[in-house]
CSV table of C-alpha atoms in Angstrom, one decimal:
chain,number,residue,atom,x,y,z
A,30,MET,CA,-55.1,-117.7,7.5
A,31,ASP,CA,-58.3,-118.9,9.6
A,32,THR,CA,-60.3,-116.1,8.1
A,33,SER,CA,-59.2,-116.5,4.4
A,34,SER,CA,-61.9,-117.1,2.2
A,35,GLY,CA,-62.5,-117.5,-1.7
A,36,MET,CA,-59.9,-120.4,-1.6
A,37,GLY,CA,-61.3,-123.7,-2.9
A,38,HIS,CA,-65.3,-124.2,-1.9
A,39,ASP,CA,-65.9,-122.3,1.0
A,40,THR,CA,-69.5,-123.2,2.2
A,41,GLN,CA,-71.7,-120.3,4.0
A,42,GLU,CA,-73.3,-121.9,7.3
A,43,THR,CA,-75.4,-118.8,7.9
A,44,GLY,CA,-76.4,-118.5,11.5
A,45,SER,CA,-74.5,-121.8,12.4
A,46,GLY,CA,-71.0,-120.8,11.4
A,47,ARG,CA,-69.9,-120.5,15.0
A,48,ALA,CA,-71.8,-123.6,15.9
A,49,ALA,CA,-69.9,-125.5,13.2
A,50,ARG,CA,-66.4,-124.1,14.5
A,51,ALA,CA,-67.3,-124.9,18.1
A,52,ARG,CA,-68.0,-128.8,16.9
A,53,ARG,CA,-64.8,-128.9,15.0
A,54,VAL,CA,-62.7,-127.6,18.3
A,55,ALA,CA,-64.9,-130.0,20.4
A,56,SER,CA,-63.6,-132.7,18.0
A,57,VAL,CA,-60.1,-132.5,18.4
A,58,LEU,CA,-60.6,-131.4,22.3
A,59,ARG,CA,-62.5,-134.9,22.7
A,60,GLY,CA,-59.7,-136.7,21.1
A,61,GLN,CA,-57.1,-135.1,23.6
A,62,VAL,CA,-59.3,-135.7,26.5
A,63,LEU,CA,-59.6,-139.1,25.8
A,64,ASP,CA,-56.1,-139.4,24.9
A,65,GLY,CA,-55.1,-138.5,28.1
A,66,ALA,CA,-53.2,-135.4,26.6
A,67,PHE,CA,-53.9,-133.2,29.7
A,68,PRO,CA,-51.8,-135.4,32.5
A,69,THR,CA,-52.7,-132.8,35.2
A,70,GLY,CA,-56.6,-133.3,34.5
A,71,VAL,CA,-57.1,-129.9,33.9
A,72,LEU,CA,-57.7,-128.4,30.1
A,73,PRO,CA,-55.7,-125.3,29.2
A,74,ASP,CA,-57.5,-121.8,30.0
A,75,GLU,CA,-59.7,-120.2,27.8
A,76,ARG,CA,-56.7,-117.7,26.4
A,77,ALA,CA,-54.6,-121.0,25.4
A,78,LEU,CA,-57.4,-122.7,23.7
A,79,ILE,CA,-57.9,-119.5,21.6
A,80,ALA,CA,-54.3,-119.3,20.6
A,81,ALA,CA,-54.4,-123.2,20.1
A,82,PHE,CA,-57.3,-123.1,17.6
A,83,GLY,CA,-57.1,-119.9,16.2
A,84,VAL,CA,-61.0,-119.1,17.1
A,85,SER,CA,-62.9,-116.6,19.2
A,86,ARG,CA,-63.4,-116.9,22.9
A,87,ASN,CA,-67.3,-117.6,22.4
A,88,THR,CA,-66.3,-120.5,20.2
A,89,VAL,CA,-64.0,-121.8,22.8
A,90,ARG,CA,-66.7,-121.6,25.2
A,91,GLU,CA,-69.3,-123.2,23.0
A,92,ALA,CA,-67.0,-126.0,22.2
A,93,LEU,CA,-66.4,-126.7,26.0
A,94,GLY,CA,-70.0,-126.6,26.6
A,95,LEU,CA,-70.5,-129.4,24.0
A,96,LEU,CA,-67.7,-131.7,26.0
A,97,ARG,CA,-69.7,-130.6,29.3
A,98,GLU,CA,-72.9,-131.8,27.7
A,99,GLU,CA,-71.2,-135.4,26.8
A,100,GLY,CA,-70.0,-135.8,30.5
A,101,LEU,CA,-66.5,-135.8,29.7
A,102,VAL,CA,-65.4,-132.7,31.5
A,103,GLU,CA,-66.8,-130.4,34.0
A,104,ARG,CA,-66.1,-126.7,35.3
A,105,ARG,CA,-64.7,-126.3,38.8
A,106,ARG,CA,-64.8,-123.1,40.2
A,107,GLY,CA,-61.2,-121.7,40.8
A,108,ILE,CA,-59.6,-124.2,38.8
A,109,GLY,CA,-61.2,-124.3,35.2
A,110,THR,CA,-62.2,-127.2,33.1
A,111,VAL,CA,-61.4,-130.6,34.3
A,112,VAL,CA,-61.5,-133.8,32.7
A,113,LYS,CA,-64.2,-135.9,34.7
A,114,GLY,CA,-62.8,-139.5,34.4
A,115,ARG,CA,-60.0,-140.9,32.1
A,116,ALA,CA,-61.0,-143.4,29.2
A,117,TYR,CA,-59.1,-147.0,29.0
A,118,GLU,CA,-58.1,-148.0,25.5
A,119,HIS,CA,-59.3,-151.3,24.4
A,120,PRO,CA,-57.3,-152.8,21.1
A,121,LEU,CA,-59.5,-153.9,18.2
A,122,ASP,CA,-56.7,-155.4,16.3
A,123,GLY,CA,-57.3,-158.8,17.9
A,124,LEU,CA,-59.1,-160.8,20.2
A,125,ALA,CA,-58.7,-160.1,23.7
A,126,GLY,CA,-60.3,-159.8,26.9
A,127,LEU,CA,-60.9,-156.6,29.2
A,128,ALA,CA,-58.8,-158.1,32.3
A,129,GLU,CA,-56.3,-158.9,29.7
A,130,VAL,CA,-56.2,-155.4,28.4
A,131,LEU,CA,-56.6,-153.6,31.3
A,132,GLN,CA,-54.2,-155.5,33.7
A,133,HIS,CA,-51.6,-153.0,33.8
A,134,HIS,CA,-53.9,-150.1,34.6
A,135,GLY,CA,-55.7,-151.7,37.6
A,136,SER,CA,-57.8,-154.6,38.9
A,137,VAL,CA,-60.8,-155.6,37.0
A,138,VAL,CA,-63.7,-157.2,38.9
A,139,ASN,CA,-66.5,-159.2,37.3
A,140,GLN,CA,-69.8,-159.0,39.4
A,141,VAL,CA,-71.7,-162.1,38.4
A,142,ARG,CA,-75.3,-161.1,37.7
A,143,GLU,CA,-76.5,-164.1,36.1
A,144,ALA,CA,-75.0,-167.7,35.5
A,145,ARG,CA,-77.2,-170.5,34.2
A,146,LEU,CA,-78.4,-172.9,31.7
A,147,VAL,CA,-81.4,-171.4,29.5
A,148,ARG,CA,-83.1,-171.9,26.4
A,149,ALA,CA,-81.2,-170.1,23.6
A,150,PRO,CA,-83.0,-167.2,22.0
A,151,LEU,CA,-83.7,-168.4,18.6
A,152,ALA,CA,-81.4,-165.9,16.9
A,153,VAL,CA,-78.8,-167.0,19.3
A,154,ALA,CA,-79.1,-170.6,18.6
A,155,ARG,CA,-78.7,-169.9,14.8
A,156,ARG,CA,-75.4,-168.0,15.3
A,157,LEU,CA,-74.0,-170.7,17.7
A,158,ASP,CA,-75.1,-173.5,15.3
A,159,LEU,CA,-77.4,-175.0,17.7
A,160,PRO,CA,-80.8,-176.6,17.1
A,161,GLU,CA,-84.0,-174.6,18.0
A,162,HIS,CA,-84.5,-174.8,21.6
A,163,ALA,CA,-81.3,-175.7,22.5
A,164,GLU,CA,-79.8,-175.0,26.0
A,165,THR,CA,-77.0,-172.6,26.2
A,166,VAL,CA,-75.2,-171.1,29.2
A,167,HIS,CA,-76.0,-167.5,30.1
A,168,LEU,CA,-73.3,-165.3,32.1
A,169,GLU,CA,-74.0,-161.8,32.6
A,170,ARG,CA,-71.2,-159.8,34.3
A,171,LEU,CA,-70.9,-156.5,35.3
A,172,ARG,CA,-67.1,-155.6,35.0
A,173,SER,CA,-65.4,-152.6,36.9
A,174,MET,CA,-61.8,-151.3,36.8
A,175,ASP,CA,-60.9,-150.1,40.7
A,176,GLY,CA,-64.5,-150.2,41.1
A,177,VAL,CA,-65.8,-147.9,38.3
A,178,PRO,CA,-68.3,-149.9,36.0
A,179,LEU,CA,-67.1,-149.9,32.2
A,180,SER,CA,-68.6,-153.1,30.6
A,181,LEU,CA,-71.9,-155.1,31.0
A,182,ASP,CA,-71.3,-158.1,29.3
A,183,SER,CA,-74.2,-160.9,28.2
A,184,THR,CA,-72.5,-164.0,26.7
A,185,TYR,CA,-74.2,-167.2,25.5
A,186,LEU,CA,-72.2,-170.2,25.5
A,187,LEU,CA,-72.3,-173.5,23.9
A,188,PRO,CA,-73.6,-176.1,26.4
A,189,GLU,CA,-70.5,-178.1,26.4
A,190,ILE,CA,-68.2,-175.2,27.0
A,191,GLY,CA,-70.5,-173.0,29.7
A,192,ARG,CA,-71.9,-176.1,31.7
A,193,PRO,CA,-68.1,-176.8,33.4
A,194,LEU,CA,-68.0,-172.8,34.2
A,195,LEU,CA,-71.1,-173.4,36.3
A,196,GLY,CA,-69.2,-175.4,38.7
A,197,LEU,CA,-66.4,-173.2,39.0
A,198,ALA,CA,-65.9,-171.2,42.0
A,199,ARG,CA,-67.5,-167.8,42.0
A,200,GLU,CA,-64.1,-165.9,42.7
A,201,THR,CA,-63.0,-167.5,39.5
A,202,LEU,CA,-65.7,-166.1,37.3
A,203,GLU,CA,-65.3,-162.8,39.2
A,204,HIS,CA,-61.5,-162.3,38.0
A,205,ARG,CA,-61.0,-164.0,34.8
A,206,ASP,CA,-61.9,-163.2,31.4
A,207,VAL,CA,-64.4,-165.7,29.4
A,208,PHE,CA,-61.7,-166.2,26.6
A,209,ASP,CA,-59.4,-167.1,29.3
A,210,LEU,CA,-61.9,-169.6,30.9
A,211,ILE,CA,-62.8,-171.1,27.4
A,212,GLU,CA,-59.2,-171.7,26.6
A,213,THR,CA,-58.9,-173.3,30.0
A,214,GLN,CA,-61.8,-175.5,29.3
A,215,ALA,CA,-61.2,-176.2,25.7
A,216,GLY,CA,-57.6,-176.9,26.3
A,217,SER,CA,-56.9,-175.1,23.3
A,218,PRO,CA,-56.4,-171.3,22.0
A,219,LEU,CA,-59.5,-169.7,20.5
A,220,GLY,CA,-59.3,-169.3,16.8
A,221,GLY,CA,-60.9,-165.7,16.2
A,222,ALA,CA,-63.9,-163.7,16.7
A,223,GLU,CA,-66.4,-161.5,14.3
A,224,ILE,CA,-67.3,-158.5,16.1
A,225,SER,CA,-69.5,-155.7,15.2
A,226,VAL,CA,-69.8,-152.1,17.0
A,227,GLN,CA,-72.4,-149.8,17.1
A,228,ALA,CA,-73.3,-146.4,18.9
A,229,VAL,CA,-76.5,-146.6,21.0
A,230,VAL,CA,-77.9,-144.4,23.8
A,231,ALA,CA,-78.1,-146.6,26.9
A,232,ASP,CA,-81.4,-147.2,28.1
A,233,ALA,CA,-82.4,-146.4,31.7
A,234,ALA,CA,-81.8,-150.1,33.0
A,235,THR,CA,-78.4,-150.3,31.4
A,236,ARG,CA,-77.3,-147.1,32.6
A,237,ALA,CA,-78.4,-147.7,35.9
A,238,VAL,CA,-76.2,-150.8,36.1
A,239,LEU,CA,-73.3,-149.3,34.7
A,240,ALA,CA,-73.7,-146.0,37.1
A,241,MET,CA,-73.6,-143.7,34.3
A,242,PRO,CA,-73.8,-140.2,35.6
A,243,GLU,CA,-75.5,-138.4,32.8
A,244,ALA,CA,-79.2,-139.4,31.5
A,245,GLY,CA,-78.4,-140.0,27.8
A,246,GLY,CA,-75.3,-141.1,28.0
A,247,ALA,CA,-73.9,-143.4,24.9
A,248,VAL,CA,-72.9,-146.8,24.9
A,249,LEU,CA,-70.7,-149.1,22.5
A,250,ALA,CA,-72.7,-152.0,21.4
A,251,VAL,CA,-70.4,-154.7,20.5
A,252,GLU,CA,-71.8,-157.9,19.3
A,253,ARG,CA,-69.0,-160.7,19.3
A,254,LEU,CA,-69.2,-164.2,17.9
A,255,THR,CA,-65.9,-166.0,19.1
A,256,TYR,CA,-64.5,-169.3,17.5
A,257,LEU,CA,-62.9,-172.1,18.5
A,258,ALA,CA,-59.7,-172.9,16.9
A,259,ASP,CA,-61.4,-175.9,14.6
A,260,GLY,CA,-63.8,-173.0,13.3
A,261,ARG,CA,-66.9,-174.0,15.6
A,262,PRO,CA,-68.6,-171.1,17.4
A,263,ALA,CA,-67.7,-171.0,21.2
A,264,ASP,CA,-69.9,-168.2,22.5
A,265,LEU,CA,-71.8,-165.3,21.3
A,266,GLU,CA,-71.6,-162.0,23.3
A,267,PHE,CA,-73.5,-158.7,23.8
A,268,ILE,CA,-71.1,-156.4,25.1
A,269,HIS,CA,-72.1,-152.7,26.4
A,270,LEU,CA,-69.0,-150.5,26.8
A,271,ARG,CA,-69.3,-147.3,28.7
A,272,GLY,CA,-68.9,-144.4,26.1
A,273,ASP,CA,-67.4,-142.0,28.4
A,274,ARG,CA,-64.8,-144.6,29.9
A,275,LEU,CA,-63.7,-146.8,26.8
A,276,VAL,CA,-62.0,-146.2,23.5
A,277,LEU,CA,-61.4,-148.8,20.6
A,278,ARG,CA,-58.1,-148.8,19.1
A,279,ALA,CA,-57.1,-150.3,15.8
A,280,SER,CA,-54.1,-150.0,13.3
A,281,LEU,CA,-55.4,-150.7,9.7
A,282,GLY,CA,-53.5,-151.7,6.6
A,283,ARG,CA,-54.9,-150.5,3.3
A,284,LEU,CA,-57.9,-152.7,1.8
A,285,ARG,CA,-57.1,-153.8,-1.7
B,28,MET,CA,-85.1,-174.5,31.2
B,29,ASP,CA,-85.4,-170.6,31.2
B,30,THR,CA,-86.9,-170.7,35.0
B,31,SER,CA,-84.5,-173.1,36.3
B,32,SER,CA,-82.6,-171.9,39.4
B,33,GLY,CA,-79.8,-173.2,41.7
B,34,MET,CA,-77.3,-173.9,38.6
B,35,GLY,CA,-74.4,-171.8,39.0
B,36,HIS,CA,-74.7,-168.5,40.6
B,37,ASP,CA,-78.0,-167.2,40.1
B,38,THR,CA,-77.9,-163.3,41.0
B,39,GLN,CA,-81.5,-162.0,42.4
B,40,GLU,CA,-82.5,-158.8,40.6
B,41,THR,CA,-85.2,-158.1,42.7
B,42,GLY,CA,-87.7,-155.8,41.0
B,43,SER,CA,-85.4,-155.4,38.0
B,44,GLY,CA,-85.5,-158.9,36.9
B,45,ARG,CA,-87.9,-158.1,34.0
B,46,ALA,CA,-85.8,-155.2,33.2
B,47,ALA,CA,-82.7,-157.5,33.0
B,48,ARG,CA,-84.5,-159.8,30.8
B,49,ALA,CA,-85.8,-157.3,28.5
B,50,ARG,CA,-82.5,-155.7,28.0
B,51,ARG,CA,-80.8,-159.1,27.0
B,52,VAL,CA,-84.0,-159.6,24.4
B,53,ALA,CA,-83.3,-156.0,23.2
B,54,SER,CA,-79.6,-156.8,22.7
B,55,VAL,CA,-80.5,-159.9,20.5
B,56,LEU,CA,-83.1,-158.1,18.6
B,57,ARG,CA,-80.8,-155.1,18.2
B,58,GLY,CA,-78.2,-157.3,16.2
B,59,GLN,CA,-81.2,-158.9,14.4
B,60,VAL,CA,-82.3,-155.5,13.2
B,61,LEU,CA,-79.0,-154.5,12.1
B,62,ASP,CA,-78.0,-157.5,10.3
B,63,GLY,CA,-81.1,-157.0,8.1
B,64,ALA,CA,-82.6,-160.2,9.7
B,65,PHE,CA,-86.2,-159.0,9.0
B,66,PRO,CA,-86.1,-158.7,5.2
B,67,THR,CA,-89.9,-157.4,5.2
B,68,GLY,CA,-89.0,-154.7,7.6
B,69,VAL,CA,-91.5,-156.2,9.9
B,70,LEU,CA,-90.8,-157.8,13.7
B,71,PRO,CA,-92.1,-161.1,14.4
B,72,ASP,CA,-95.5,-160.3,16.2
B,73,GLU,CA,-95.3,-160.9,20.2
B,74,ARG,CA,-96.5,-164.4,20.2
B,75,ALA,CA,-93.7,-165.3,18.1
B,76,LEU,CA,-91.0,-163.2,20.1
B,77,ILE,CA,-92.4,-164.7,23.2
B,78,ALA,CA,-91.8,-168.3,21.8
B,79,ALA,CA,-88.3,-167.3,20.1
B,80,PHE,CA,-86.8,-165.9,23.6
B,81,GLY,CA,-89.0,-167.9,26.1
B,82,VAL,CA,-90.1,-165.1,28.0
B,83,SER,CA,-93.4,-163.3,28.8
B,84,ARG,CA,-95.5,-161.0,26.9
B,85,ASN,CA,-94.4,-158.1,29.2
B,86,THR,CA,-90.9,-158.7,28.7
B,87,VAL,CA,-91.2,-158.7,24.8
B,88,ARG,CA,-92.9,-155.3,25.1
B,89,GLU,CA,-90.6,-153.9,27.3
B,90,ALA,CA,-87.7,-154.9,25.0
B,91,LEU,CA,-89.5,-153.5,22.0
B,92,GLY,CA,-90.0,-150.2,23.9
B,93,LEU,CA,-86.4,-149.9,24.4
B,94,LEU,CA,-85.2,-150.4,20.8
B,95,ARG,CA,-88.1,-147.8,20.0
B,96,GLU,CA,-86.5,-145.3,22.3
B,97,GLU,CA,-83.3,-145.9,20.6
B,98,GLY,CA,-85.3,-144.9,17.3
B,99,LEU,CA,-84.4,-148.4,15.9
B,100,VAL,CA,-88.2,-149.6,15.6
B,101,GLU,CA,-91.6,-148.1,15.5
B,102,ARG,CA,-95.0,-149.4,16.0
B,103,ARG,CA,-97.2,-149.0,13.0
B,104,ARG,CA,-101.1,-149.5,13.6
B,105,GLY,CA,-102.5,-152.8,11.7
B,106,ILE,CA,-98.8,-153.8,10.8
B,107,GLY,CA,-96.8,-154.3,13.9
B,108,THR,CA,-93.4,-153.1,14.9
B,109,VAL,CA,-91.6,-152.0,12.2
B,110,VAL,CA,-87.6,-151.5,11.1
B,111,LYS,CA,-87.2,-147.6,10.9
B,112,GLY,CA,-84.4,-147.7,8.7
B,113,ARG,CA,-81.7,-150.2,7.5
B,114,ALA,CA,-77.8,-149.8,8.9
B,115,TYR,CA,-75.1,-150.3,6.5
B,116,GLU,CA,-71.7,-152.2,7.5
B,117,HIS,CA,-68.3,-150.7,7.2
B,118,PRO,CA,-65.6,-152.7,7.6
B,119,LEU,CA,-62.9,-152.0,10.4
B,120,ASP,CA,-60.4,-154.7,9.1
B,121,GLY,CA,-58.7,-152.4,6.8
B,122,LEU,CA,-58.5,-149.0,5.4
B,123,ALA,CA,-61.3,-148.2,3.1
B,124,GLY,CA,-63.6,-145.1,2.2
B,125,LEU,CA,-67.3,-144.9,2.9
B,126,ALA,CA,-68.0,-144.4,-0.9
B,127,GLU,CA,-65.8,-147.5,-1.5
B,128,VAL,CA,-67.4,-149.6,1.1
B,129,LEU,CA,-71.1,-148.8,0.2
B,130,GLN,CA,-70.7,-148.6,-3.9
B,131,HIS,CA,-73.1,-151.8,-4.2
B,132,HIS,CA,-75.7,-150.4,-1.9
B,133,GLY,CA,-76.4,-146.9,-3.5
B,134,SER,CA,-74.7,-143.7,-4.5
B,135,VAL,CA,-72.9,-141.9,-1.9
B,136,VAL,CA,-72.7,-137.9,-2.4
B,137,ASN,CA,-70.5,-135.8,-0.1
B,138,GLN,CA,-71.8,-132.2,0.4
B,139,VAL,CA,-68.7,-130.0,0.8
B,140,ARG,CA,-69.5,-127.8,3.6
B,141,GLU,CA,-65.9,-126.3,3.9
B,142,ALA,CA,-62.7,-126.7,1.9
B,143,ARG,CA,-59.9,-124.1,2.8
B,144,LEU,CA,-56.7,-123.4,4.4
B,145,VAL,CA,-56.6,-123.1,7.8
B,146,ARG,CA,-54.3,-122.8,10.5
B,147,ALA,CA,-53.7,-126.2,12.2
B,148,PRO,CA,-55.1,-126.4,15.6
B,149,LEU,CA,-51.9,-127.1,18.1
B,150,ALA,CA,-53.1,-130.4,18.5
B,151,VAL,CA,-53.9,-131.3,15.1
B,152,ALA,CA,-50.1,-130.0,14.3
B,153,ARG,CA,-48.6,-132.3,16.5
B,154,ARG,CA,-50.5,-135.6,14.9
B,155,LEU,CA,-49.4,-134.3,11.8
B,156,ASP,CA,-46.0,-133.6,12.5
B,157,LEU,CA,-46.4,-130.2,11.6
B,158,PRO,CA,-45.0,-127.1,12.9
B,159,GLU,CA,-47.0,-125.2,15.4
B,160,HIS,CA,-49.0,-122.6,13.6
B,161,ALA,CA,-48.5,-124.7,10.2
B,162,GLU,CA,-51.2,-124.3,7.8
B,163,THR,CA,-53.4,-127.1,6.9
B,164,VAL,CA,-56.3,-128.0,4.5
B,165,HIS,CA,-59.5,-128.4,6.1
B,166,LEU,CA,-62.3,-130.1,4.3
B,167,GLU,CA,-65.8,-130.9,6.0
B,168,ARG,CA,-68.4,-133.1,4.1
B,169,LEU,CA,-71.4,-134.5,5.1
B,170,ARG,CA,-71.6,-137.8,3.2
B,171,SER,CA,-75.2,-139.1,2.1
B,172,MET,CA,-76.1,-142.3,0.5
B,173,ASP,CA,-79.4,-142.2,-1.4
B,174,GLY,CA,-80.3,-138.7,0.0
B,175,VAL,CA,-80.1,-140.0,3.9
B,176,PRO,CA,-77.2,-138.3,5.9
B,177,LEU,CA,-74.7,-140.9,7.4
B,178,SER,CA,-71.3,-139.5,8.1
B,179,LEU,CA,-70.2,-136.0,8.9
B,180,ASP,CA,-66.5,-136.0,8.2
B,181,SER,CA,-64.0,-133.3,9.2
B,182,THR,CA,-60.4,-133.8,7.8
B,183,TYR,CA,-57.0,-131.8,8.0
B,184,LEU,CA,-54.7,-132.7,5.2
B,185,LEU,CA,-51.0,-132.2,4.9
B,186,PRO,CA,-50.7,-128.7,2.9
B,187,GLU,CA,-49.1,-130.4,0.2
B,188,ILE,CA,-51.6,-133.1,-0.4
B,189,GLY,CA,-54.6,-130.9,0.5
B,190,ARG,CA,-53.7,-127.8,-1.6
B,191,PRO,CA,-54.2,-129.5,-4.9
B,192,LEU,CA,-57.4,-130.9,-3.6
B,193,LEU,CA,-58.8,-127.1,-3.2
B,194,GLY,CA,-58.2,-126.8,-7.0
B,195,LEU,CA,-60.6,-129.8,-8.1
B,196,ALA,CA,-64.1,-129.5,-9.3
B,197,ARG,CA,-66.6,-129.5,-6.9
B,198,GLU,CA,-68.1,-132.5,-8.6
B,199,THR,CA,-64.8,-134.3,-8.0
B,200,LEU,CA,-64.9,-133.7,-4.2
B,201,GLU,CA,-68.4,-134.5,-4.2
B,202,HIS,CA,-68.3,-137.9,-5.4
B,203,ARG,CA,-64.9,-139.5,-4.3
B,204,ASP,CA,-63.4,-140.7,-1.0
B,205,VAL,CA,-60.5,-138.5,0.8
B,206,PHE,CA,-58.2,-141.9,0.6
B,207,ASP,CA,-58.9,-142.2,-3.4
B,208,LEU,CA,-58.1,-138.4,-3.8
B,209,ILE,CA,-54.9,-138.5,-1.9
B,210,GLU,CA,-53.8,-141.7,-3.6
B,211,THR,CA,-54.3,-140.0,-7.0
B,212,GLN,CA,-52.3,-137.1,-5.3
B,213,ALA,CA,-49.5,-138.7,-4.1
B,214,GLY,CA,-49.3,-141.4,-6.9
B,215,SER,CA,-48.8,-144.1,-4.3
B,216,PRO,CA,-51.2,-146.3,-2.2
B,217,LEU,CA,-51.6,-145.2,1.6
B,218,GLY,CA,-49.8,-147.1,4.2
B,219,GLY,CA,-52.2,-147.4,6.8
B,220,ALA,CA,-54.1,-145.7,9.7
B,221,GLU,CA,-54.8,-145.5,13.3
B,222,ILE,CA,-58.1,-145.3,14.4
B,223,SER,CA,-60.2,-144.6,17.5
B,224,VAL,CA,-63.6,-145.4,17.9
B,225,GLN,CA,-65.8,-143.9,20.8
B,226,ALA,CA,-69.6,-143.8,21.5
B,227,VAL,CA,-70.8,-140.3,22.1
B,228,VAL,CA,-74.3,-138.6,22.1
B,229,ALA,CA,-74.7,-136.0,19.4
B,230,ASP,CA,-74.5,-132.7,20.2
B,231,ALA,CA,-77.5,-130.5,18.7
B,232,ALA,CA,-75.4,-128.9,16.0
B,233,THR,CA,-74.2,-132.3,14.7
B,234,ARG,CA,-77.6,-134.1,15.2
B,235,ALA,CA,-79.2,-131.2,12.9
B,236,VAL,CA,-76.5,-131.4,10.2
B,237,LEU,CA,-77.0,-135.2,9.9
B,238,ALA,CA,-80.9,-135.0,10.2
B,239,MET,CA,-80.9,-137.7,13.0
B,240,PRO,CA,-84.6,-137.6,14.0
B,241,GLU,CA,-84.3,-138.4,17.6
B,242,ALA,CA,-83.2,-135.7,20.2
B,243,GLY,CA,-80.1,-137.5,22.0
B,244,GLY,CA,-79.3,-140.1,19.3
B,245,ALA,CA,-75.6,-141.7,19.6
B,246,VAL,CA,-73.1,-141.5,16.8
B,247,LEU,CA,-69.8,-143.2,16.5
B,248,ALA,CA,-66.9,-140.6,16.8
B,249,VAL,CA,-63.9,-142.0,15.0
B,250,GLU,CA,-60.8,-140.4,14.7
B,251,ARG,CA,-58.7,-141.4,11.9
B,252,LEU,CA,-54.9,-140.8,11.3
B,253,THR,CA,-53.6,-142.1,8.1
B,254,TYR,CA,-50.0,-142.4,6.9
B,255,LEU,CA,-48.9,-142.6,3.3
B,256,ALA,CA,-46.5,-145.5,2.1
B,257,ASP,CA,-43.5,-144.0,3.4
B,258,GLY,CA,-44.9,-143.5,7.0
B,259,ARG,CA,-45.6,-139.7,7.0
B,260,PRO,CA,-48.9,-138.8,8.1
B,261,ALA,CA,-51.2,-137.7,5.4
B,262,ASP,CA,-54.4,-136.6,7.0
B,263,LEU,CA,-56.2,-136.3,10.5
B,264,GLU,CA,-60.0,-137.3,10.2
B,265,PHE,CA,-62.6,-136.7,12.9
B,266,ILE,CA,-65.6,-138.7,11.6
B,267,HIS,CA,-69.1,-138.8,12.9
B,268,LEU,CA,-71.3,-141.8,11.9
B,269,ARG,CA,-74.8,-142.2,12.9
B,270,GLY,CA,-75.4,-144.8,15.2
B,271,ASP,CA,-78.9,-145.9,14.0
B,272,ARG,CA,-77.4,-146.2,10.4
B,273,LEU,CA,-73.8,-147.6,10.6
B,274,VAL,CA,-72.5,-150.8,12.1
B,275,LEU,CA,-68.6,-151.3,12.2
B,276,ARG,CA,-67.4,-155.0,11.7
B,277,ALA,CA,-64.2,-156.8,11.8
B,278,SER,CA,-62.8,-160.0,12.2
B,279,LEU,CA,-60.2,-160.5,14.7
B,280,GLY,CA,-57.4,-163.2,15.4
B,281,ARG,CA,-56.4,-164.3,18.9
B,282,LEU,CA,-53.9,-161.7,20.1
B,283,ARG,CA,-51.0,-163.5,21.5
């Protein structure tokens, strides 16, 4: 069936036929790796992959090569192709902090890299409904799970919300989500957030901070503007999530 | 205020202080570029950026350098730093096709690269609730907006849903979203979808197909399992969105 042709619109990919098939196999395998579909951490051997995908040995090898280039898997002598590190899921269905989301997987620790009053960059002041040159509290934290860096978060908070955080013990900033801290501070739950998600190649500085192994690794750049229950903006965050360690998930209803 | 210290937890970033500041400036500017905050396509000049961010000239230059490396902006002699291409927004709040989403921006055309019956890869068969070695219809389309490639979509459809699509005129596959086609075929609206989103570096084959200018550019790898109104899976898609051209957006309520 795989070699049938003449049905529908079969496009010739002269020269790149195998490249296209390898891409498709890699797409499916990537999802499986990130879903934790290989609990032993070892991918099926070549023969099993050939059977599972109905493609040639060379196509399987090329597909595995693509995943190795992405840093998702590596080849180990005498074992085969192994998953280099698992990815964690972060729900996109609602507003939740990383520590909340990952609490069942391990312990999230936040290394506080900066926590102080700064003049808000103009674009940040506008998003937070603050006057030009207003002060904000800037909090930068490197968030790790069981010692593995996952996320670098830069947060600009309304001064009245952020200022009390500066007085907190370092341990509090190290172990709690910003959401959690804001809600405690404000005495009321947050209302919601607007988020945008983009894929970017990590620059050298971000890569070093996140301890990303491969040059040229990708990160999810998430911008999140969070609102208080009364609709006022509370904080604006620029979040960099390691592409090889975090997957965003959501359930969607049909838009009408 | 920017140079205040001793408030809260100020972490020394010896040697990397400017790198850290440049990263933060770049994070804010990246969001502005993608939001279309510079309608003339030209970023403010160095002096204006120094004032807007309250940082040094060298920090501004380093931040612009990071955005140039990402392929978002470029320097043009006599003009300044210009946005290389705009990004389009794709809502994540609900299930919608690219052509639906972008209909007000321009004309989305789908180049059909493959449309035929194939044996479902094992992992695909499982997700679609199909028996092992079942056939599926595989549709691969390169989706462009006004001639600019945005997305490479590989879709595996239930045979009863996909088979009738193979009989459609090529023009139909070229101009309509898969959602739209399925709903017409099934005679009822779709129920919803489960999606996952990950940032990956585009492999050479994907980069070539998407005509991505920079080696090492990032893509959003979206996996989407779409359900019919009765809860049966309809199709599984592996979507690669150009990181420099598409931003996902969502409004979130607080998870409780």
